[in-house]
Amino acid sequence: MFLPLFFAAALGLNPSNKLISPGLGSKVVVRTAAFLAGSSPGQYRVEAFTNAKGNVPGELIENVRVGPRTLFLRDNTAKKVTLSIPTSSLKPGPLWICITENPKENKSSTSSGSQLTVLTRSCYQRILQSRKPIFLR
């Protein structure tokens, strides 16, 4: 059985910059750009996830601030996206940043037959390293 690959949107994360670390505060800030990758225009969301067994996205990381909150992608225009991830609930190691299309709400209350909604998601792994201590001489 052949399953086509679905790509709705992608994030422009620097592939050579896989390691991220907290700044002077208690947050990791990731700046990227989102763009369409062979799909129709629409609304998308960007979220961060912990790493699960099997090296796949696990649980959603709470209290992640994403700007802009509402992300509409159209044409070939990239949109800047910033994630601010609190490090209080994280431990060093892999974490995932994913872009997912928002589900289209079914406006009709009745439907005939069964329906299957397929949401496409593109995920990118980054390795969180603990901040190196600064030693003053």
mmCIF file of N, CA and C in Angstrom:
data_model
loop_
_atom_site.group_PDB
_atom_site.id
_atom_site.type_symbol
_atom_site.label_atom_id
_atom_site.label_comp_id
_atom_site.label_asym_id
_atom_site.label_seq_id
_atom_site.Cartn_x
_atom_site.Cartn_y
_atom_site.Cartn_z
ATOM 1 N N MET A 1 0.834 -1.167 0.000
ATOM 2 C CA MET A 1 0.000 0.000 0.000
ATOM 3 C C MET A 1 0.881 1.234 0.000
ATOM 4 N N PHE A 2 0.605 2.179 -0.852
ATOM 5 C CA PHE A 2 1.393 3.391 -0.974
ATOM 6 C C PHE A 2 0.720 4.519 -0.218
ATOM 7 N N LEU A 3 1.444 5.153 0.692
ATOM 8 C CA LEU A 3 0.942 6.318 1.408
ATOM 9 C C LEU A 3 1.747 7.521 0.976
ATOM 10 N N PRO A 4 1.106 8.535 0.458
ATOM 11 C CA PRO A 4 1.856 9.713 0.043
ATOM 12 C C PRO A 4 2.386 10.475 1.244
ATOM 13 N N LEU A 5 3.496 11.139 1.067
ATOM 14 C CA LEU A 5 4.041 11.985 2.117
ATOM 15 C C LEU A 5 3.293 13.299 2.128
ATOM 16 N N PHE A 6 2.904 13.741 3.301
ATOM 17 C CA PHE A 6 2.203 15.005 3.439
ATOM 18 C C PHE A 6 3.133 16.013 4.090
ATOM 19 N N PHE A 7 3.283 17.151 3.490
ATOM 20 C CA PHE A 7 4.015 18.246 4.099
ATOM 21 C C PHE A 7 3.120 19.467 4.046
ATOM 22 N N ALA A 8 2.664 19.928 5.178
ATOM 23 C CA ALA A 8 1.793 21.090 5.200
ATOM 24 C C ALA A 8 2.610 22.356 5.337
ATOM 25 N N ALA A 9 3.506 22.362 6.282
ATOM 26 C CA ALA A 9 4.325 23.534 6.545
ATOM 27 C C ALA A 9 5.641 23.075 7.139
ATOM 28 N N ALA A 10 6.604 23.955 7.134
ATOM 29 C CA ALA A 10 7.921 23.622 7.667
ATOM 30 C C ALA A 10 8.439 24.810 8.460
ATOM 31 N N LEU A 11 9.417 24.544 9.305
ATOM 32 C CA LEU A 11 10.079 25.596 10.063
ATOM 33 C C LEU A 11 11.494 25.757 9.529
ATOM 34 N N GLY A 12 11.950 26.975 9.455
ATOM 35 C CA GLY A 12 13.295 27.255 8.957
ATOM 36 C C GLY A 12 14.308 27.284 10.081
ATOM 37 N N LEU A 13 14.495 26.136 10.745
ATOM 38 C CA LEU A 13 15.496 26.045 11.804
ATOM 39 C C LEU A 13 16.848 25.743 11.182
ATOM 40 N N ASN A 14 17.874 26.384 11.696
ATOM 41 C CA ASN A 14 19.223 26.189 11.177
ATOM 42 C C ASN A 14 19.654 24.744 11.429
ATOM 43 N N PRO A 15 19.893 23.948 10.376
ATOM 44 C CA PRO A 15 20.228 22.529 10.571
ATOM 45 C C PRO A 15 21.583 22.310 11.243
ATOM 46 N N SER A 16 22.465 23.284 11.187
ATOM 47 C CA SER A 16 23.767 23.105 11.827
ATOM 48 C C SER A 16 23.745 23.552 13.289
ATOM 49 N N ASN A 17 22.638 24.113 13.736
ATOM 50 C CA ASN A 17 22.525 24.580 15.111
ATOM 51 C C ASN A 17 21.540 23.697 15.866
ATOM 52 N N LYS A 18 21.969 22.484 16.195
ATOM 53 C CA LYS A 18 21.091 21.523 16.854
ATOM 54 C C LYS A 18 21.066 21.682 18.368
ATOM 55 N N LEU A 19 22.091 22.326 18.932
ATOM 56 C CA LEU A 19 22.160 22.507 20.378
ATOM 57 C C LEU A 19 21.605 23.866 20.748
ATOM 58 N N ILE A 20 20.751 23.899 21.769
ATOM 59 C CA ILE A 20 20.244 25.161 22.282
ATOM 60 C C ILE A 20 20.465 25.187 23.789
ATOM 61 N N SER A 21 20.620 26.361 24.341
ATOM 62 C CA SER A 21 20.822 26.470 25.774
ATOM 63 C C SER A 21 20.088 27.698 26.291
ATOM 64 N N PRO A 22 19.757 27.701 27.587
ATOM 65 C CA PRO A 22 19.042 28.843 28.151
ATOM 66 C C PRO A 22 19.903 30.099 28.113
ATOM 67 N N GLY A 23 19.245 31.245 28.047
ATOM 68 C CA GLY A 23 19.950 32.512 28.162
ATOM 69 C C GLY A 23 20.236 32.778 29.631
ATOM 70 N N LEU A 24 20.364 34.036 29.984
ATOM 71 C CA LEU A 24 20.641 34.373 31.377
ATOM 72 C C LEU A 24 19.433 34.156 32.271
ATOM 73 N N GLY A 25 18.247 34.110 31.693
ATOM 74 C CA GLY A 25 17.035 33.864 32.468
ATOM 75 C C GLY A 25 16.747 32.378 32.571
ATOM 76 N N SER A 26 15.490 32.065 32.757
ATOM 77 C CA SER A 26 15.088 30.661 32.913
ATOM 78 C C SER A 26 14.314 30.168 31.689
ATOM 79 N N LYS A 27 14.598 30.748 30.530
ATOM 80 C CA LYS A 27 13.898 30.362 29.308
ATOM 81 C C LYS A 27 14.881 30.110 28.178
ATOM 82 N N VAL A 28 14.444 29.238 27.268
ATOM 83 C CA VAL A 28 15.160 29.015 26.018
ATOM 84 C C VAL A 28 14.358 29.735 24.949
ATOM 85 N N VAL A 29 15.009 30.576 24.175
ATOM 86 C CA VAL A 29 14.326 31.297 23.113
ATOM 87 C C VAL A 29 14.808 30.741 21.774
ATOM 88 N N VAL A 30 13.849 30.320 20.950
ATOM 89 C CA VAL A 30 14.145 29.782 19.627
ATOM 90 C C VAL A 30 13.467 30.689 18.601
ATOM 91 N N ARG A 31 14.269 31.244 17.703
ATOM 92 C CA ARG A 31 13.735 32.080 16.625
ATOM 93 C C ARG A 31 13.821 31.292 15.324
ATOM 94 N N THR A 32 12.720 31.302 14.576
ATOM 95 C CA THR A 32 12.648 30.547 13.345
ATOM 96 C C THR A 32 11.704 31.255 12.379
ATOM 97 N N ALA A 33 11.472 30.646 11.259
ATOM 98 C CA ALA A 33 10.497 31.142 10.296
ATOM 99 C C ALA A 33 9.658 29.961 9.831
ATOM 100 N N ALA A 34 8.376 30.195 9.630
ATOM 101 C CA ALA A 34 7.467 29.156 9.151
ATOM 102 C C ALA A 34 7.077 29.481 7.716
ATOM 103 N N PHE A 35 6.953 28.436 6.900
ATOM 104 C CA PHE A 35 6.576 28.629 5.501
ATOM 105 C C PHE A 35 5.831 27.396 5.009
ATOM 106 N N LEU A 36 5.044 27.581 3.966
ATOM 107 C CA LEU A 36 4.313 26.460 3.380
ATOM 108 C C LEU A 36 5.280 25.527 2.668
ATOM 109 N N ALA A 37 4.972 24.248 2.724
ATOM 110 C CA ALA A 37 5.806 23.252 2.048
ATOM 111 C C ALA A 37 4.907 22.320 1.259
ATOM 112 N N GLY A 38 4.350 22.833 0.181
ATOM 113 C CA GLY A 38 3.530 22.001 -0.692
ATOM 114 C C GLY A 38 2.115 21.799 -0.209
ATOM 115 N N SER A 39 1.544 22.775 0.447
ATOM 116 C CA SER A 39 0.180 22.642 0.932
ATOM 117 C C SER A 39 -0.580 23.929 0.656
ATOM 118 N N SER A 40 -1.859 23.887 0.977
ATOM 119 C CA SER A 40 -2.682 25.071 0.747
ATOM 120 C C SER A 40 -2.564 26.028 1.924
ATOM 121 N N PRO A 41 -2.808 27.306 1.683
ATOM 122 C CA PRO A 41 -2.737 28.299 2.753
ATOM 123 C C PRO A 41 -3.701 27.962 3.883
ATOM 124 N N GLY A 42 -3.364 28.407 5.072
ATOM 125 C CA GLY A 42 -4.240 28.152 6.208
ATOM 126 C C GLY A 42 -3.611 28.574 7.506
ATOM 127 N N GLN A 43 -4.263 28.168 8.586
ATOM 128 C CA GLN A 43 -3.804 28.507 9.929
ATOM 129 C C GLN A 43 -3.012 27.338 10.508
ATOM 130 N N TYR A 44 -1.905 27.651 11.175
ATOM 131 C CA TYR A 44 -1.018 26.643 11.745
ATOM 132 C C TYR A 44 -0.681 27.013 13.179
ATOM 133 N N ARG A 45 -0.170 26.043 13.917
ATOM 134 C CA ARG A 45 0.297 26.316 15.276
ATOM 135 C C ARG A 45 1.667 25.675 15.464
ATOM 136 N N VAL A 46 2.475 26.306 16.300
ATOM 137 C CA VAL A 46 3.812 25.813 16.609
ATOM 138 C C VAL A 46 3.836 25.488 18.095
ATOM 139 N N GLU A 47 4.328 24.291 18.427
ATOM 140 C CA GLU A 47 4.350 23.832 19.818
ATOM 141 C C GLU A 47 5.667 23.123 20.103
ATOM 142 N N ALA A 48 5.979 22.986 21.391
ATOM 143 C CA ALA A 48 7.185 22.276 21.817
ATOM 144 C C ALA A 48 6.776 21.046 22.626
ATOM 145 N N PHE A 49 7.515 19.941 22.424
ATOM 146 C CA PHE A 49 7.213 18.674 23.074
ATOM 147 C C PHE A 49 8.473 18.102 23.707
ATOM 148 N N THR A 50 8.281 17.306 24.759
ATOM 149 C CA THR A 50 9.394 16.580 25.348
ATOM 150 C C THR A 50 9.729 15.399 24.443
ATOM 151 N N ASN A 51 10.829 14.742 24.744
ATOM 152 C CA ASN A 51 11.223 13.554 23.985
ATOM 153 C C ASN A 51 10.622 12.320 24.650
ATOM 154 N N ALA A 52 10.099 11.397 23.863
ATOM 155 C CA ALA A 52 9.521 10.156 24.381
ATOM 156 C C ALA A 52 10.405 8.980 23.980
ATOM 157 N N LYS A 53 10.109 7.826 24.560
ATOM 158 C CA LYS A 53 10.837 6.612 24.174
ATOM 159 C C LYS A 53 10.706 6.410 22.684
ATOM 160 N N GLY A 54 11.754 5.980 22.056
ATOM 161 C CA GLY A 54 11.752 5.810 20.613
ATOM 162 C C GLY A 54 12.205 7.070 19.899
ATOM 163 N N ASN A 55 12.618 8.082 20.688
ATOM 164 C CA ASN A 55 13.135 9.335 20.130
ATOM 165 C C ASN A 55 12.102 10.005 19.219
ATOM 166 N N VAL A 56 10.891 10.150 19.749
ATOM 167 C CA VAL A 56 9.780 10.794 19.041
ATOM 168 C C VAL A 56 9.176 11.856 19.954
ATOM 169 N N PRO A 57 8.387 12.789 19.393
ATOM 170 C CA PRO A 57 7.746 13.789 20.257
ATOM 171 C C PRO A 57 6.846 13.125 21.294
ATOM 172 N N GLY A 58 6.953 13.614 22.531
ATOM 173 C CA GLY A 58 6.154 13.073 23.637
ATOM 174 C C GLY A 58 5.095 14.053 24.089
ATOM 175 N N GLU A 59 5.143 14.421 25.366
ATOM 176 C CA GLU A 59 4.129 15.302 25.945
ATOM 177 C C GLU A 59 4.369 16.753 25.560
ATOM 178 N N LEU A 60 3.272 17.480 25.445
ATOM 179 C CA LEU A 60 3.315 18.902 25.151
ATOM 180 C C LEU A 60 3.946 19.641 26.328
ATOM 181 N N ILE A 61 4.874 20.535 26.056
ATOM 182 C CA ILE A 61 5.487 21.353 27.101
ATOM 183 C C ILE A 61 4.546 22.522 27.371
ATOM 184 N N GLU A 62 4.156 22.666 28.624
ATOM 185 C CA GLU A 62 3.206 23.713 29.016
ATOM 186 C C GLU A 62 3.907 25.069 29.125
ATOM 187 N N ASN A 63 3.126 26.121 29.056
ATOM 188 C CA ASN A 63 3.567 27.503 29.249
ATOM 189 C C ASN A 63 4.606 27.972 28.240
ATOM 190 N N VAL A 64 4.575 27.437 27.039
ATOM 191 C CA VAL A 64 5.462 27.909 25.972
ATOM 192 C C VAL A 64 4.782 29.112 25.322
ATOM 193 N N ARG A 65 5.496 30.220 25.266
ATOM 194 C CA ARG A 65 4.960 31.399 24.594
ATOM 195 C C ARG A 65 5.407 31.376 23.141
ATOM 196 N N VAL A 66 4.440 31.456 22.246
ATOM 197 C CA VAL A 66 4.718 31.444 20.808
ATOM 198 C C VAL A 66 4.195 32.748 20.223
ATOM 199 N N GLY A 67 5.042 33.410 19.480
ATOM 200 C CA GLY A 67 4.617 34.648 18.818
ATOM 201 C C GLY A 67 4.891 34.545 17.340
ATOM 202 N N PRO A 68 3.942 34.843 16.512
ATOM 203 C CA PRO A 68 2.587 35.271 16.844
ATOM 204 C C PRO A 68 1.721 34.095 17.282
ATOM 205 N N ARG A 69 0.693 34.400 18.074
ATOM 206 C CA ARG A 69 -0.203 33.337 18.561
ATOM 207 C C ARG A 69 -0.962 32.684 17.415
ATOM 208 N N THR A 70 -1.468 33.494 16.505
ATOM 209 C CA THR A 70 -2.190 32.988 15.347
ATOM 210 C C THR A 70 -1.278 33.091 14.136
ATOM 211 N N LEU A 71 -1.015 31.975 13.505
ATOM 212 C CA LEU A 71 -0.073 31.912 12.405
ATOM 213 C C LEU A 71 -0.814 31.518 11.131
ATOM 214 N N PHE A 72 -0.975 32.467 10.229
ATOM 215 C CA PHE A 72 -1.590 32.193 8.932
ATOM 216 C C PHE A 72 -0.487 32.148 7.886
ATOM 217 N N LEU A 73 -0.400 31.045 7.159
ATOM 218 C CA LEU A 73 0.607 30.910 6.107
ATOM 219 C C LEU A 73 -0.097 30.911 4.764
ATOM 220 N N ARG A 74 0.476 31.661 3.823
ATOM 221 C CA ARG A 74 -0.069 31.696 2.464
ATOM 222 C C ARG A 74 1.071 31.982 1.506
ATOM 223 N N ASP A 75 0.884 31.547 0.282
ATOM 224 C CA ASP A 75 1.857 31.752 -0.787
ATOM 225 C C ASP A 75 3.239 31.251 -0.367
ATOM 226 N N ASN A 76 4.278 31.925 -0.824
ATOM 227 C CA ASN A 76 5.650 31.535 -0.491
ATOM 228 C C ASN A 76 6.277 32.490 0.503
ATOM 229 N N THR A 77 5.447 33.123 1.314
ATOM 230 C CA THR A 77 5.940 34.111 2.259
ATOM 231 C C THR A 77 6.241 33.453 3.595
ATOM 232 N N ALA A 78 7.484 33.590 4.064
ATOM 233 C CA ALA A 78 7.868 33.062 5.373
ATOM 234 C C ALA A 78 7.421 34.030 6.467
ATOM 235 N N LYS A 79 6.982 33.480 7.587
ATOM 236 C CA LYS A 79 6.558 34.275 8.742
ATOM 237 C C LYS A 79 7.498 33.986 9.899
ATOM 238 N N LYS A 80 7.998 35.038 10.534
ATOM 239 C CA LYS A 80 8.877 34.857 11.688
ATOM 240 C C LYS A 80 8.081 34.306 12.867
ATOM 241 N N VAL A 81 8.690 33.361 13.582
ATOM 242 C CA VAL A 81 8.070 32.743 14.748
ATOM 243 C C VAL A 81 9.109 32.697 15.863
ATOM 244 N N THR A 82 8.692 33.055 17.070
ATOM 245 C CA THR A 82 9.571 32.991 18.233
ATOM 246 C C THR A 82 8.919 32.133 19.303
ATOM 247 N N LEU A 83 9.679 31.181 19.837
ATOM 248 C CA LEU A 83 9.214 30.352 20.950
ATOM 249 C C LEU A 83 10.026 30.695 22.179
ATOM 250 N N SER A 84 9.354 30.857 23.303
ATOM 251 C CA SER A 84 10.009 31.081 24.583
ATOM 252 C C SER A 84 9.603 29.923 25.485
ATOM 253 N N ILE A 85 10.556 29.027 25.750
ATOM 254 C CA ILE A 85 10.272 27.769 26.453
ATOM 255 C C ILE A 85 10.849 27.837 27.860
ATOM 256 N N PRO A 86 10.017 27.694 28.909
ATOM 257 C CA PRO A 86 10.544 27.701 30.276
ATOM 258 C C PRO A 86 11.373 26.448 30.542
ATOM 259 N N THR A 87 12.503 26.617 31.199
ATOM 260 C CA THR A 87 13.387 25.475 31.453
ATOM 261 C C THR A 87 13.112 24.808 32.797
ATOM 262 N N SER A 88 12.202 25.355 33.594
ATOM 263 C CA SER A 88 11.960 24.812 34.932
ATOM 264 C C SER A 88 11.479 23.362 34.898
ATOM 265 N N SER A 89 10.731 22.985 33.882
ATOM 266 C CA SER A 89 10.210 21.617 33.821
ATOM 267 C C SER A 89 10.990 20.738 32.848
ATOM 268 N N LEU A 90 12.091 21.256 32.312
ATOM 269 C CA LEU A 90 12.883 20.494 31.346
ATOM 270 C C LEU A 90 14.169 19.990 31.972
ATOM 271 N N LYS A 91 14.661 18.915 31.425
ATOM 272 C CA LYS A 91 16.002 18.457 31.785
ATOM 273 C C LYS A 91 16.815 18.411 30.499
ATOM 274 N N PRO A 92 18.126 18.514 30.593
ATOM 275 C CA PRO A 92 18.938 18.488 29.371
ATOM 276 C C PRO A 92 18.661 17.247 28.538
ATOM 277 N N GLY A 93 18.637 17.423 27.239
ATOM 278 C CA GLY A 93 18.372 16.321 26.319
ATOM 279 C C GLY A 93 17.499 16.779 25.179
ATOM 280 N N PRO A 94 16.994 15.822 24.396
ATOM 281 C CA PRO A 94 16.204 16.176 23.215
ATOM 282 C C PRO A 94 14.856 16.807 23.566
ATOM 283 N N LEU A 95 14.455 17.780 22.760
ATOM 284 C CA LEU A 95 13.098 18.300 22.773
ATOM 285 C C LEU A 95 12.692 18.529 21.333
ATOM 286 N N TRP A 96 11.402 18.653 21.097
ATOM 287 C CA TRP A 96 10.869 18.725 19.746
ATOM 288 C C TRP A 96 10.106 20.021 19.537
ATOM 289 N N ILE A 97 10.268 20.627 18.381
ATOM 290 C CA ILE A 97 9.500 21.797 17.972
ATOM 291 C C ILE A 97 8.712 21.372 16.736
ATOM 292 N N CYS A 98 7.388 21.489 16.817
ATOM 293 C CA CYS A 98 6.528 20.988 15.747
ATOM 294 C C CYS A 98 5.595 22.074 15.231
ATOM 295 N N ILE A 99 5.333 22.036 13.941
ATOM 296 C CA ILE A 99 4.327 22.897 13.325
ATOM 297 C C ILE A 99 3.224 21.986 12.806
ATOM 298 N N THR A 100 1.978 22.336 13.165
ATOM 299 C CA THR A 100 0.825 21.512 12.840
ATOM 300 C C THR A 100 -0.266 22.393 12.255
ATOM 301 N N GLU A 101 -0.952 21.883 11.262
ATOM 302 C CA GLU A 101 -2.086 22.646 10.747
ATOM 303 C C GLU A 101 -3.217 22.576 11.755
ATOM 304 N N ASN A 102 -3.954 23.685 11.897
ATOM 305 C CA ASN A 102 -5.109 23.701 12.791
ATOM 306 C C ASN A 102 -6.227 22.897 12.166
ATOM 307 N N PRO A 103 -6.935 22.107 12.977
ATOM 308 C CA PRO A 103 -8.039 21.327 12.414
ATOM 309 C C PRO A 103 -9.159 22.251 11.963
ATOM 310 N N LYS A 104 -9.757 21.895 10.863
ATOM 311 C CA LYS A 104 -10.897 22.657 10.358
ATOM 312 C C LYS A 104 -12.133 22.210 11.130
ATOM 313 N N GLU A 105 -12.828 23.170 11.691
ATOM 314 C CA GLU A 105 -14.014 22.836 12.472
ATOM 315 C C GLU A 105 -15.147 22.435 11.554
ATOM 316 N N ASN A 106 -15.782 21.345 11.917
ATOM 317 C CA ASN A 106 -16.926 20.865 11.136
ATOM 318 C C ASN A 106 -18.154 21.657 11.568
ATOM 319 N N LYS A 107 -18.673 22.474 10.687
ATOM 320 C CA LYS A 107 -19.779 23.364 11.032
ATOM 321 C C LYS A 107 -21.126 22.644 11.044
ATOM 322 N N SER A 108 -21.238 21.521 10.374
ATOM 323 C CA SER A 108 -22.522 20.824 10.365
ATOM 324 C C SER A 108 -22.607 19.882 11.555
ATOM 325 N N SER A 109 -23.789 19.776 12.120
ATOM 326 C CA SER A 109 -23.961 18.931 13.294
ATOM 327 C C SER A 109 -24.225 17.480 12.916
ATOM 328 N N THR A 110 -24.606 17.245 11.678
ATOM 329 C CA THR A 110 -24.845 15.875 11.246
ATOM 330 C C THR A 110 -23.885 15.529 10.126
ATOM 331 N N SER A 111 -23.497 14.286 10.082
ATOM 332 C CA SER A 111 -22.631 13.832 8.992
ATOM 333 C C SER A 111 -23.089 12.449 8.564
ATOM 334 N N SER A 112 -22.965 12.196 7.296
ATOM 335 C CA SER A 112 -23.338 10.880 6.798
ATOM 336 C C SER A 112 -22.072 10.065 6.589
ATOM 337 N N GLY A 113 -22.050 8.898 7.132
ATOM 338 C CA GLY A 113 -20.874 8.040 6.998
ATOM 339 C C GLY A 113 -19.789 8.428 7.988
ATOM 340 N N SER A 114 -18.686 7.727 7.927
ATOM 341 C CA SER A 114 -17.582 8.024 8.838
ATOM 342 C C SER A 114 -16.605 8.972 8.159
ATOM 343 N N GLN A 115 -15.967 9.777 8.960
ATOM 344 C CA GLN A 115 -14.992 10.730 8.447
ATOM 345 C C GLN A 115 -13.675 10.523 9.159
ATOM 346 N N LEU A 116 -12.613 10.814 8.458
ATOM 347 C CA LEU A 116 -11.285 10.737 9.028
ATOM 348 C C LEU A 116 -10.594 12.060 8.766
ATOM 349 N N THR A 117 -10.153 12.696 9.833
ATOM 350 C CA THR A 117 -9.436 13.955 9.698
ATOM 351 C C THR A 117 -7.950 13.679 9.851
ATOM 352 N N VAL A 118 -7.185 14.058 8.863
ATOM 353 C CA VAL A 118 -5.741 13.857 8.898
ATOM 354 C C VAL A 118 -5.085 15.225 9.032
ATOM 355 N N LEU A 119 -4.337 15.405 10.106
ATOM 356 C CA LEU A 119 -3.596 16.637 10.318
ATOM 357 C C LEU A 119 -2.128 16.361 10.041
ATOM 358 N N THR A 120 -1.501 17.242 9.305
ATOM 359 C CA THR A 120 -0.077 17.044 9.034
ATOM 360 C C THR A 120 0.739 17.820 10.051
ATOM 361 N N ARG A 121 1.873 17.232 10.424
ATOM 362 C CA ARG A 121 2.742 17.841 11.414
ATOM 363 C C ARG A 121 4.185 17.589 11.011
ATOM 364 N N SER A 122 4.982 18.636 11.057
ATOM 365 C CA SER A 122 6.420 18.509 10.814
ATOM 366 C C SER A 122 7.139 18.832 12.110
ATOM 367 N N CYS A 123 8.033 17.950 12.539
ATOM 368 C CA CYS A 123 8.726 18.131 13.816
ATOM 369 C C CYS A 123 10.238 18.159 13.615
ATOM 370 N N TYR A 124 10.893 18.919 14.475
ATOM 371 C CA TYR A 124 12.334 19.109 14.395
ATOM 372 C C TYR A 124 12.906 18.937 15.791
ATOM 373 N N GLN A 125 13.945 18.121 15.911
ATOM 374 C CA GLN A 125 14.529 17.850 17.219
ATOM 375 C C GLN A 125 15.666 18.814 17.502
ATOM 376 N N ARG A 126 15.720 19.299 18.727
ATOM 377 C CA ARG A 126 16.830 20.110 19.213
ATOM 378 C C ARG A 126 17.283 19.514 20.530
ATOM 379 N N ILE A 127 18.563 19.665 20.843
ATOM 380 C CA ILE A 127 19.121 19.135 22.075
ATOM 381 C C ILE A 127 19.327 20.300 23.041
ATOM 382 N N LEU A 128 18.651 20.217 24.188
ATOM 383 C CA LEU A 128 18.787 21.242 25.212
ATOM 384 C C LEU A 128 19.996 20.909 26.067
ATOM 385 N N GLN A 129 20.927 21.837 26.149
ATOM 386 C CA GLN A 129 22.078 21.640 27.026
ATOM 387 C C GLN A 129 21.977 22.630 28.171
ATOM 388 N N SER A 130 22.459 22.221 29.337
ATOM 389 C CA SER A 130 22.395 23.122 30.476
ATOM 390 C C SER A 130 23.355 24.281 30.261
ATOM 391 N N ARG A 131 22.995 25.410 30.821
ATOM 392 C CA ARG A 131 23.808 26.604 30.659
ATOM 393 C C ARG A 131 25.143 26.396 31.360
ATOM 394 N N LYS A 132 26.201 26.784 30.681
ATOM 395 C CA LYS A 132 27.538 26.647 31.254
ATOM 396 C C LYS A 132 27.740 27.744 32.284
ATOM 397 N N PRO A 133 28.252 27.376 33.460
ATOM 398 C CA PRO A 133 28.461 28.404 34.476
ATOM 399 C C PRO A 133 29.519 29.410 34.040
ATOM 400 N N ILE A 134 29.306 30.633 34.453
ATOM 401 C CA ILE A 134 30.273 31.692 34.148
ATOM 402 C C ILE A 134 31.150 31.899 35.366
ATOM 403 N N PHE A 135 32.429 31.746 35.196
ATOM 404 C CA PHE A 135 33.373 31.922 36.282
ATOM 405 C C PHE A 135 34.042 33.279 36.154
ATOM 406 N N LEU A 136 34.005 34.036 37.245
ATOM 407 C CA LEU A 136 34.676 35.343 37.268
ATOM 408 C C LEU A 136 36.020 35.183 37.930
ATOM 409 N N ARG A 137 37.011 35.847 37.363
ATOM 410 C CA ARG A 137 38.359 35.748 37.961
ATOM 411 C C ARG A 137 38.613 36.907 38.863
#
